[in-house]
Amino acid sequence: MNGYNGKMLRVDLKAKTIKTEALNEDLAKKYIGGRGLGTKIMMDEVDPQVDALSPENKLLIVTGPMTGNPVATGGRYMVVTKSPLSGTIASSNSGGKWGAELKFAGYDVIIFEDKSDEPVYLSIEDDKVELLSAEDLWGTTVSVTTKKLQEKHVKGSKVLTIGPAGENLSKIAAILNDEDRAAGRSGVGAVMGSKNLKAIVVKGSGKPKVFDDEKLKETNKAQLSKIKENGVTGQGLPTYGTAVLVNILNELGTLPTNNFQLSQFGKAEDISGEALAEKYLIKNTACYRCPIACGRYVKMEAGEGGGPEYETLWAFGADCGINDLRSVIEANYWCNEMGLDTISTGSTIAAAIELKQKGYIKEDELDGLKLEFGNSTDIMEWTKRMGYRQGLGNKMAEGSYRLTEGYGVPELSMTVKKLEIPAYDPRGIQGQGLQYATTNRGGCHVRGYLISPEILGLPEQLDRFATEGKETWVKIFQDLTAVIDSMGVCLFTSFALGAADYADMCNAIIGSDHTADSILEAGDRIWNLEKMFNLKAGIDSSQDTLPHRLLDDPIAEGPSKGWVTKLDEMLPKYYKVRGWSPEGIPTEEKLKSLGL
Amino acid sequence: MISIEIRYFATLRRNGLKKEVLSFKDGISVSKVLSEILIEEKDVAILLVNGIKVSFDKELKDGDIVALFPPVGGG
């Protein structure tokens, strides 16, 4: 096979057996890889109604055909499983260098089944694959586990691991690789923890085959040029990283503040990308074969390391009313150490603060710690307590929906399908609101980044307050993103590249005959397959909605004053453009047309 | 004369200048303001007046806040 290695590992954690299986080439091409192929395997092998933290759930690590191949950003992999947070299909994406290493070792997919009786980790060194004891690693943080495994294994080994949060089954636990790259969302770390699987260490010496080297050279040359010449990928992201968005969203009056009670943060400049660059940035970092290098390597108390992304600056900053950048950087570090999703963790702390503000959480639950908007004193301690499930941190480790529901006010959780909404107030960005409401994994911005046309003006400028036509934009962005996530490249390339470019990439690497249209159709297929998983899991379209605050409480002041998300205007049109029934269910005809 | 607050972001900050309030004649356009402060339109990817995206020919009034961003992105 070209692009793919053609091999999957199937690991039964209970029986301690490891089998190598052939990758089904037809399925791989139909569902591309990563998110698409992983969802197909889940549909075929797992009952969607299974308890996500039971042995019956499976944990899939799925690379794409571009992963480990010589294309720009070709190093990403997906964790696909059922989410313990949302109950939906979960596919959580990560960069770094680990995914490419798995391809070098000769595998496209790892399927973990059942549950080990004791802590284990998987070691892969090309054909030598074994389950080893992780007794001495259990309870250790991400950086400690990573260093211990790298010392023990062959030089150049890459480590993927959970931290204490995953071991303790926090529903917002992430899986980390290369110490600070995260498959962050949907609680995938808890699924790994539920299986007593601590880590996967991998070293490979091979390389996947490419269909047409000459064509690939031409494609790469053209696409690298587009990436370099594009203002966002060639200049904005390398210089300031994602953090530069803080000031833009704030100027627009769409930077959620104090758990979305406000939409502008008076002290945004203090936590901005500009401030980060001026005071803490040491250098840029890049994932495998990435010409963009948006990663931030910063000064911190522990020395130096991976710095916060925009979402993290927002979650621990504006959303908690905090302008102390140093504390936000430290909280980001502790999320990585604990193995927690920074968006859900910061957002859950913000929800806890509002619960305290409104008298639901009492002083005697705090163990003397501060829990106030604008007070950064204890945000690191709350983060650690969520990882270790200590005190109130035990309730917070369940995520903001279950936390607020426990106090009888789930409407204070800023979530869709129980997944915390990221850093863009959709009341002032209508298409983004539709995208949040309809995303198969819940409140997520990177399943269809409408910020690009509605805020950044790419590929063209849309009126952020208008609803007309947004259903089509959302569908196209969701479908294209599904393909990018399945190929194993970075979504950020889409600032510079379009569907035809991704078709060219696939054709050169795999030997497919994709066009822009067939790429979008493949994305539509993946989207519908995810939706079918959710429907079978009992997550129906009544959950395609937003928190009450975003639908009914207009933004109180600033440039977006007076706006709510007009979801009822957009949702019926979205279902129609998807070819679904008015109830939001894919029709037989639609599924048939996609070969589902 | 009208007073306009100009906010600079990312690479458009020169010598660390984050914002300044300048006086211009009535009815001046953003385009003319930019030429007076020596910033080229091609370097401004996102132009906001009072938090709303506008075009370069937008005429300004007293007290307006102009925010200038180069091409930036993220997620």
XYZ file of C-alpha atoms in Angstrom:
671
model
C 0.000 0.000 0.000
C 1.088 3.563 -0.554
C 0.758 6.168 2.164
C -0.362 3.553 4.627
C 1.774 0.767 6.086
C -1.097 -1.692 5.703
C -0.812 -2.993 9.273
C -2.816 -2.655 12.468
C -1.950 -3.777 15.971
C -4.722 -5.325 18.028
C -3.878 -5.409 21.735
C -6.082 -7.353 24.151
C -5.162 -5.848 27.501
C -6.929 -8.545 29.517
C -5.499 -11.553 27.695
C -2.181 -9.757 27.079
C -2.182 -10.769 23.435
C -0.873 -8.634 20.596
C -1.827 -9.426 17.019
C -0.772 -7.814 13.776
C -3.620 -7.535 11.277
C -3.804 -6.321 7.710
C -5.385 -2.923 7.181
C -8.399 -3.213 4.902
C -7.287 -1.142 1.902
C -10.797 -0.427 0.639
C -11.960 0.793 4.016
C -8.812 2.845 4.451
C -9.358 4.631 1.151
C -13.082 5.144 1.705
C -12.614 6.607 5.183
C -9.082 7.946 4.538
C -7.577 7.317 7.980
C -7.438 9.048 11.363
C -10.839 10.309 12.378
C -12.758 8.702 9.504
C -11.212 5.250 9.638
C -11.279 5.246 13.441
C -14.986 6.040 13.496
C -15.660 3.260 10.990
C -13.787 0.736 13.141
C -15.701 1.918 16.218
C -19.023 1.533 14.360
C -18.087 -1.983 13.271
C -16.643 -3.217 16.542
C -18.188 -1.309 19.469
C -21.801 -0.992 20.613
C -22.339 2.801 20.706
C -24.398 2.365 23.875
C -21.490 0.902 25.821
C -20.309 2.592 29.028
C -17.312 4.602 27.830
C -15.214 3.634 30.851
C -16.046 -0.071 30.710
C -13.771 -2.741 29.219
C -16.212 -3.038 26.308
C -15.215 0.360 24.970
C -12.152 0.344 22.713
C -9.367 2.879 22.470
C -8.060 3.463 18.955
C -4.899 5.266 17.939
C -5.241 6.005 14.241
C -2.753 7.696 11.936
C -3.584 9.043 8.499
C -2.004 8.324 5.127
C -0.023 11.577 5.371
C 1.291 10.804 8.861
C 5.028 10.157 8.689
C 5.137 11.048 5.019
C 7.040 13.974 3.505
C 4.215 16.517 3.313
C 3.786 19.740 5.253
C 2.539 19.011 8.816
C 2.257 15.273 8.108
C 2.706 14.070 11.652
C -0.696 14.005 13.257
C -2.685 11.143 14.723
C -6.150 10.688 16.202
C -7.398 9.034 19.357
C -10.822 7.599 18.563
C -13.095 6.091 21.178
C -16.428 6.712 22.876
C -16.254 9.801 25.073
C -16.941 9.434 28.792
C -17.643 13.170 28.944
C -20.229 13.553 26.180
C -21.266 9.986 25.377
C -20.593 10.799 21.715
C -17.949 9.500 19.373
C -14.648 11.042 20.453
C -11.811 11.747 18.106
C -9.066 13.812 19.566
C -6.182 15.017 17.433
C -2.550 15.649 18.328
C 0.639 16.761 16.643
C 4.207 16.592 17.854
C 6.408 13.764 16.597
C 4.855 10.661 18.127
C 2.378 9.916 15.328
C 5.052 9.911 12.648
C 7.178 7.574 14.781
C 4.318 5.059 14.926
C 4.230 5.052 11.131
C 8.027 4.556 11.026
C 7.533 1.514 13.257
C 5.273 0.050 10.587
C 1.724 0.527 11.904
C -1.277 2.623 10.900
C -3.640 1.787 13.738
C -3.535 0.406 17.279
C -6.746 -1.027 18.718
C -6.776 -1.504 22.483
C -9.429 -3.881 23.771
C -10.700 -4.829 27.238
C -8.821 -3.823 30.391
C -5.602 -4.867 32.038
C -5.776 -6.074 35.635
C -2.703 -4.028 36.519
C -0.974 -0.939 35.113
C 0.844 -1.636 31.835
C 2.381 0.223 28.942
C 2.907 -0.807 25.348
C 6.416 -0.791 23.938
C 6.852 -0.779 20.159
C 10.221 -1.083 18.503
C 9.441 -1.987 14.915
C 8.348 -5.664 14.999
C 9.088 -6.046 18.692
C 5.847 -5.161 20.440
C 5.232 -5.983 24.093
C 3.120 -5.071 27.080
C 5.257 -4.190 30.082
C 4.511 -3.361 33.689
C 3.738 0.254 34.469
C 3.509 -0.238 38.256
C 6.426 2.155 38.794
C 4.929 4.744 36.421
C 1.390 4.801 37.807
C 0.756 8.040 39.635
C 3.606 9.916 37.998
C 3.133 13.082 35.972
C 3.471 13.305 32.210
C 7.024 14.679 32.136
C 8.273 12.147 34.695
C 6.713 9.222 32.818
C 8.096 10.488 29.535
C 11.631 10.876 30.874
C 11.604 7.501 32.657
C 10.484 5.692 29.524
C 12.953 7.518 27.314
C 15.782 6.567 29.692
C 14.682 2.932 29.685
C 14.092 2.508 25.950
C 16.180 2.923 22.819
C 17.416 6.409 22.028
C 14.929 8.500 20.083
C 11.875 6.731 21.478
C 8.726 8.839 21.532
C 6.281 8.659 24.408
C 2.517 9.031 24.579
C 1.064 8.908 28.076
C -1.697 9.844 30.459
C -1.093 11.695 33.697
C -2.776 11.277 37.078
C -6.017 12.778 35.695
C -6.444 9.913 33.217
C -5.585 7.334 35.864
C -8.191 8.898 38.145
C -10.777 8.784 35.350
C -11.309 12.514 35.148
C -13.822 12.980 32.345
C -11.750 15.892 31.012
C -8.439 13.978 30.982
C -6.221 14.249 27.926
C -3.581 12.017 26.352
C -0.212 13.741 25.971
C 2.632 12.942 23.606
C 6.112 14.427 23.402
C 5.410 15.924 26.877
C 3.323 18.879 25.805
C 1.261 17.955 22.747
C -2.247 16.855 23.660
C -5.071 14.816 22.243
C -6.949 17.065 24.583
C -10.652 16.907 24.242
C -13.568 14.617 25.118
C -11.906 12.854 28.053
C -9.952 10.344 25.973
C -7.339 10.157 28.771
C -9.936 8.642 31.089
C -10.647 5.831 28.619
C -6.926 5.032 28.545
C -6.844 5.164 32.347
C -9.892 2.897 32.613
C -7.925 0.259 30.739
C -4.948 0.556 33.128
C -2.874 1.583 30.137
C -0.369 4.232 31.154
C 1.694 4.859 28.044
C 2.820 3.834 24.570
C 6.496 4.184 23.784
C 7.477 3.823 20.149
C 10.595 3.780 18.000
C 10.576 2.934 14.334
C 13.189 2.578 11.646
C 11.096 2.283 8.494
C 9.195 4.623 6.236
C 5.843 4.289 4.506
C 5.852 4.172 0.700
C 4.813 7.064 -1.491
C 2.824 6.501 -4.719
C 4.523 9.088 -6.931
C 7.707 10.791 -5.739
C 7.899 13.234 -8.650
C 4.298 14.309 -8.317
C 4.824 14.681 -4.577
C 7.794 16.989 -5.126
C 5.684 19.232 -7.373
C 2.760 19.188 -4.953
C 4.984 19.952 -1.980
C 6.702 22.812 -3.751
C 3.401 24.454 -4.690
C 1.827 23.915 -1.284
C 4.831 25.044 0.758
C 4.871 28.182 -1.317
C 1.180 28.819 -0.546
C 1.800 28.221 3.168
C 4.797 30.573 3.234
C 3.044 33.313 1.252
C -0.175 33.200 3.239
C -0.279 35.978 5.844
C -1.594 33.697 8.580
C 0.565 30.605 8.080
C 3.630 32.442 6.793
C 3.652 35.354 9.188
C 0.943 35.540 11.877
C 1.160 32.049 13.387
C 4.978 31.787 13.332
C 5.389 35.194 14.976
C 2.747 35.094 17.676
C 1.236 31.605 17.661
C -2.466 31.164 18.241
C -2.272 33.497 21.248
C -2.470 36.552 19.021
C -6.242 36.026 18.833
C -6.800 37.291 22.398
C -6.784 40.953 21.431
C -8.783 40.463 18.230
C -11.627 38.595 19.885
C -11.606 41.120 22.709
C -11.760 44.105 20.370
C -14.761 42.491 18.656
C -16.528 41.980 21.973
C -16.521 38.211 21.569
C -13.931 37.121 24.156
C -16.002 35.206 26.733
C -15.231 36.545 30.192
C -16.216 35.344 33.677
C -17.829 32.131 32.405
C -19.500 33.941 29.484
C -21.206 36.453 31.793
C -19.335 39.145 29.849
C -17.919 39.239 26.331
C -15.059 41.658 26.774
C -12.165 41.506 29.237
C -10.769 44.862 30.314
C -7.355 43.338 30.989
C -7.049 41.201 27.840
C -3.800 42.869 26.822
C -2.111 41.362 29.899
C -2.805 37.798 28.692
C -2.377 38.459 24.970
C -0.063 36.869 22.445
C 1.820 40.126 22.308
C 2.429 40.037 26.090
C 3.416 36.369 25.912
C 5.941 37.106 23.164
C 7.344 40.126 24.948
C 7.767 38.632 28.417
C 7.978 34.854 28.264
C 8.663 33.523 24.762
C 12.001 31.768 24.279
C 11.443 30.289 20.818
C 8.924 28.796 18.396
C 8.478 25.058 18.242
C 7.282 22.921 15.356
C 5.581 19.558 15.071
C 6.793 16.952 12.558
C 7.528 18.507 9.152
C 5.707 21.712 10.011
C 6.757 24.883 8.188
C 4.435 27.021 10.360
C 5.911 26.403 13.839
C 3.119 27.976 15.892
C 4.227 26.287 19.134
C 5.433 28.513 21.958
C 8.377 27.521 24.144
C 8.345 29.735 27.215
C 9.969 30.554 30.532
C 8.187 29.145 33.565
C 8.805 28.191 37.186
C 9.862 24.654 36.286
C 12.458 26.098 33.907
C 11.128 26.206 30.384
C 8.633 24.283 28.267
C 5.529 24.331 26.114
C 3.531 27.527 26.521
C -0.200 28.193 26.412
C -2.266 28.323 23.245
C -4.956 30.937 22.663
C -7.630 28.664 24.093
C -5.677 28.159 27.289
C -4.925 31.863 27.727
C -8.644 32.420 27.431
C -9.807 29.523 29.635
C -7.551 30.293 32.601
C -7.398 34.017 31.755
C -10.480 35.916 30.591
C -12.954 33.131 31.371
C -11.752 33.163 34.982
C -11.339 36.961 34.928
C -7.589 36.494 35.456
C -4.953 38.788 33.945
C -1.914 37.262 35.662
C -0.110 35.734 32.687
C 2.483 33.981 34.814
C -0.229 32.037 36.644
C -1.905 31.105 33.373
C 1.401 29.734 32.052
C 1.841 27.714 35.251
C -1.744 26.403 35.067
C -1.071 25.328 31.474
C 2.044 23.490 32.672
C 0.075 21.716 35.382
C -2.641 20.704 32.929
C 0.085 19.067 30.837
C 1.617 17.409 33.891
C -1.734 16.110 35.175
C -2.893 15.208 31.654
C -5.910 17.527 31.627
C -7.583 19.292 28.720
C -6.786 22.983 29.204
C -10.059 24.204 27.664
C -12.316 22.033 29.778
C -10.211 22.536 32.915
C -10.162 26.338 32.734
C -13.820 26.448 31.749
C -14.774 24.131 34.623
C -12.888 26.342 37.088
C -14.786 29.332 35.635
C -18.091 27.504 36.169
C -17.021 26.638 39.741
C -16.253 30.293 40.364
C -19.728 31.273 39.183
C -21.222 28.567 41.420
C -19.326 30.115 44.334
C -20.266 33.642 43.255
C -23.953 32.694 43.266
C -23.805 30.878 46.582
C -24.127 27.293 45.367
C -20.622 26.294 46.411
C -20.120 27.132 50.096
C -16.969 28.403 51.732
C -16.482 25.153 53.680
C -15.995 23.231 50.434
C -12.910 25.232 49.495
C -10.384 24.001 52.084
C -9.312 27.624 52.480
C -8.517 28.089 48.773
C -9.605 31.091 46.732
C -12.282 30.611 44.064
C -13.057 34.085 42.715
C -13.130 35.758 39.324
C -9.927 37.725 38.925
C -8.055 35.890 41.665
C -5.216 33.733 40.310
C -3.855 32.707 43.719
C -5.058 29.110 43.615
C -5.756 28.226 39.977
C -2.690 25.974 39.885
C -3.846 24.246 43.062
C -7.348 23.721 41.647
C -5.798 22.236 38.520
C -3.746 19.774 40.569
C -6.750 18.916 42.721
C -8.775 18.141 39.606
C -5.998 15.808 38.421
C -5.773 14.075 41.786
C -9.531 14.313 42.505
C -8.950 15.971 45.886
C -11.655 17.850 47.780
C -13.893 19.910 45.512
C -11.484 18.966 42.709
C -13.139 15.544 42.743
C -16.416 17.068 41.533
C -14.642 19.439 39.145
C -12.801 16.500 37.533
C -16.164 15.450 36.080
C -16.263 18.573 33.903
C -18.454 21.637 34.211
C -21.746 20.017 33.190
C -21.757 17.351 35.874
C -20.321 19.842 38.391
C -23.093 22.396 37.864
C -25.765 19.701 37.520
C -24.731 18.471 40.960
C -25.706 21.865 42.358
C -28.968 21.863 40.400
C -27.924 24.527 37.868
C -26.559 22.813 34.727
C -27.380 25.980 32.783
C -24.246 27.515 34.296
C -22.136 24.993 32.359
C -21.021 26.514 29.075
C -21.075 23.270 27.149
C -22.577 21.572 24.120
C -23.189 17.851 24.610
C -21.300 18.290 27.923
C -18.072 19.371 26.169
C -16.860 22.826 27.172
C -17.224 25.530 24.494
C -13.943 27.244 23.552
C -12.893 30.866 23.367
C -15.281 32.521 20.916
C -18.608 33.959 22.071
C -21.021 32.697 19.405
C -23.558 35.425 20.168
C -21.372 37.765 18.140
C -20.283 35.141 15.571
C -23.435 33.466 14.261
C -21.934 30.750 12.063
C -19.613 29.674 14.845
C -22.699 29.272 17.037
C -24.292 26.912 14.511
C -21.024 25.020 14.266
C -20.755 24.608 18.071
C -24.348 23.386 18.275
C -24.022 20.795 15.544
C -20.537 19.402 16.094
C -20.631 15.676 16.648
C -18.287 15.717 19.626
C -19.900 18.732 21.307
C -18.649 22.261 21.974
C -15.621 22.383 19.743
C -14.126 25.066 17.517
C -11.836 22.914 15.365
C -14.502 20.811 13.681
C -15.426 23.702 11.410
C -13.506 26.867 12.162
C -15.998 29.522 11.072
C -13.768 32.080 12.782
C -11.729 31.958 9.606
C -14.382 33.530 7.296
C -16.360 35.358 9.987
C -13.433 37.026 11.775
C -10.186 36.547 9.872
C -11.679 37.062 6.406
C -10.362 33.775 4.993
C -11.033 32.640 2.326
C -13.454 35.571 2.163
C -15.018 37.949 4.639
C -18.490 37.072 5.925
C -20.704 39.308 8.078
C -20.327 37.777 11.533
C -23.800 38.901 12.608
C -25.615 37.510 9.552
C -27.264 34.089 9.609
C -28.089 33.768 5.922
C -26.019 31.186 4.102
C -24.103 30.168 7.214
C -25.552 26.645 7.061
C -23.675 25.989 3.832
C -20.422 27.461 5.137
C -20.672 25.369 8.285
C -21.312 22.176 6.325
C -18.395 22.760 3.942
C -16.007 23.635 6.756
C -17.110 20.630 8.808
C -16.730 18.270 5.853
C -13.321 19.570 4.800
C -12.072 19.453 8.386
C -13.200 15.838 8.708
C -10.935 14.973 5.782
C -7.957 16.987 7.062
C -8.320 15.237 10.443
C -8.421 11.899 8.661
C -5.400 12.537 6.437
C -3.038 13.220 9.341
C -2.167 16.836 8.541
C -2.749 19.984 10.562
C -5.944 21.989 10.285
C -3.879 25.176 10.217
C -2.775 24.328 6.672
C -6.349 25.150 5.631
C -5.675 28.862 6.117
C -3.554 28.520 2.977
C -4.809 25.368 1.231
C -8.175 24.296 -0.150
C -9.962 21.042 -0.967
C -8.154 20.711 -4.326
C -4.777 20.896 -2.551
C -5.737 18.102 -0.183
C -6.877 16.056 -3.184
C -3.451 16.596 -4.786
C -1.737 15.530 -1.574
C -3.784 12.314 -1.379
C -3.249 11.534 -5.056
C 0.530 11.887 -4.810
C 0.859 9.897 -1.588
C -1.867 7.237 -1.853
C -2.368 7.053 -5.611
C -6.030 7.978 -5.325
C -7.967 9.957 -7.923
C -9.505 12.511 -5.598
C -10.903 15.833 -6.754
C -11.994 18.760 -4.586
C -15.553 17.418 -4.821
C -14.653 13.877 -3.818
C -12.633 15.191 -0.873
C -15.684 17.072 0.391
C -17.867 14.028 -0.222
C -15.470 11.921 1.866
C -15.831 14.505 4.631
C -19.625 14.378 4.360
C -19.425 10.589 4.678
C -17.296 10.810 7.831
C -19.590 13.446 9.329
C -22.666 11.297 8.722
C -20.962 8.221 10.130
C -20.149 10.126 13.328
C -23.734 11.317 13.518
C -24.987 7.738 13.165
C -22.705 6.620 15.996
C -24.136 9.370 18.180
C -27.728 8.548 17.316
C -27.120 4.887 18.149
C -25.493 6.018 21.409
C -28.683 7.887 22.287
C -27.313 11.357 21.580
C -30.102 12.692 19.403
C -30.405 16.042 17.672
C -32.201 17.643 20.639
C -28.626 18.074 21.862
C -27.744 20.177 18.807
C -28.174 23.297 20.876
C -26.343 25.893 22.968
C -26.477 26.890 26.618
C -29.451 29.063 27.593
C -27.122 32.025 28.201
C -26.037 32.123 24.566
C -29.540 31.717 23.143
C -31.496 33.979 25.461
C -29.235 36.484 27.224
C -28.041 39.215 24.849
C -24.458 40.414 25.175
C -24.707 43.306 27.622
C -22.105 45.712 26.277
C -19.353 46.308 23.758
C -19.274 45.948 19.955
C -21.490 42.850 19.990
C -24.047 44.333 22.379
C -27.594 43.063 22.027
C -26.792 39.851 20.167
C -27.743 36.271 20.936
C -27.067 33.241 18.740
C -30.011 32.913 16.382
C -29.790 29.152 16.274
C -33.466 28.637 15.474
C -32.973 30.560 12.218
C -29.974 28.496 11.139
C -30.504 24.937 12.414
C -33.428 23.878 10.144
C -31.520 25.154 7.098
C -28.428 23.284 8.252
C -30.325 19.989 8.522
C -31.735 20.591 5.063
C -28.368 21.331 3.463
C -27.001 18.191 5.146
C -29.795 16.183 3.521
C -31.220 15.242 6.912
C -34.807 15.140 8.116
C -36.227 18.189 9.925
C -35.542 16.246 13.118
C -31.833 16.189 12.331
C -31.574 12.541 11.306
C -29.701 11.475 8.161
C -32.207 10.079 5.666
C -31.885 6.622 4.129
C -31.356 8.296 0.777
C -28.541 10.447 2.135
C -26.778 7.504 3.767
C -27.151 5.440 0.615
C -25.679 8.204 -1.532
C -22.604 8.217 0.686
C -22.252 4.438 0.651
C -23.097 4.129 4.336
C -10.742 68.485 14.364
C -11.623 65.060 15.732
C -9.802 62.797 18.175
C -9.223 59.210 17.098
C -7.745 56.435 19.243
C -5.583 54.108 17.191
C -4.797 50.676 18.612
C -1.911 48.709 17.146
C -1.561 44.949 17.422
C 1.008 42.223 16.740
C 3.613 43.231 14.142
C 1.940 46.621 13.615
C 3.270 47.715 16.995
C 6.275 49.879 16.226
C 8.715 50.519 19.056
C 6.233 48.851 21.396
C 3.544 51.503 20.812
C 0.203 49.907 21.716
C -2.118 52.857 21.187
C -2.250 56.617 20.768
C -4.846 59.333 20.421
C -4.342 61.594 17.422
C -6.238 64.566 15.984
C -7.422 64.661 12.390
C -9.662 66.880 10.297
C -13.386 66.129 10.271
C -14.569 63.335 7.991
C -11.136 61.807 7.412
C -11.157 58.242 6.081
C -9.281 55.322 7.608
C -7.262 55.183 4.420
C -5.991 58.720 4.908
C -5.290 58.105 8.587
C -3.155 55.130 7.611
C -1.151 57.175 5.155
C -0.567 59.809 7.847
C 0.693 57.231 10.352
C 2.802 55.542 7.651
C 1.080 52.154 7.620
C 0.303 50.550 4.283
C -3.171 49.140 3.681
C -1.676 45.874 2.464
C -0.204 45.291 5.932
C -3.603 45.590 7.624
C -5.598 42.366 7.395
C -8.245 43.185 9.975
C -9.534 46.730 10.351
C -12.026 47.512 13.099
C -13.714 50.762 13.991
C -15.362 50.513 17.404
C -15.133 46.728 17.183
C -16.890 46.444 13.830
C -15.118 45.430 10.623
C -15.104 48.228 8.080
C -13.483 49.064 4.771
C -10.612 51.512 4.349
C -12.878 54.223 2.958
C -14.846 54.420 6.217
C -15.135 58.023 7.371
C -14.301 58.553 11.022
C -16.017 60.650 13.656
C -14.819 62.119 16.915
C -14.028 59.493 19.553
C -13.812 56.537 17.178
C -11.442 53.709 18.075
C -9.509 52.246 15.157
C -7.926 48.811 15.719
C -5.318 47.542 13.256
C -4.251 43.909 12.935
C -1.844 42.256 10.495
C -2.713 38.794 9.094
C -3.108 36.531 12.114
C -4.860 33.318 12.879
C -5.126 30.463 15.275
C -7.473 28.016 16.820
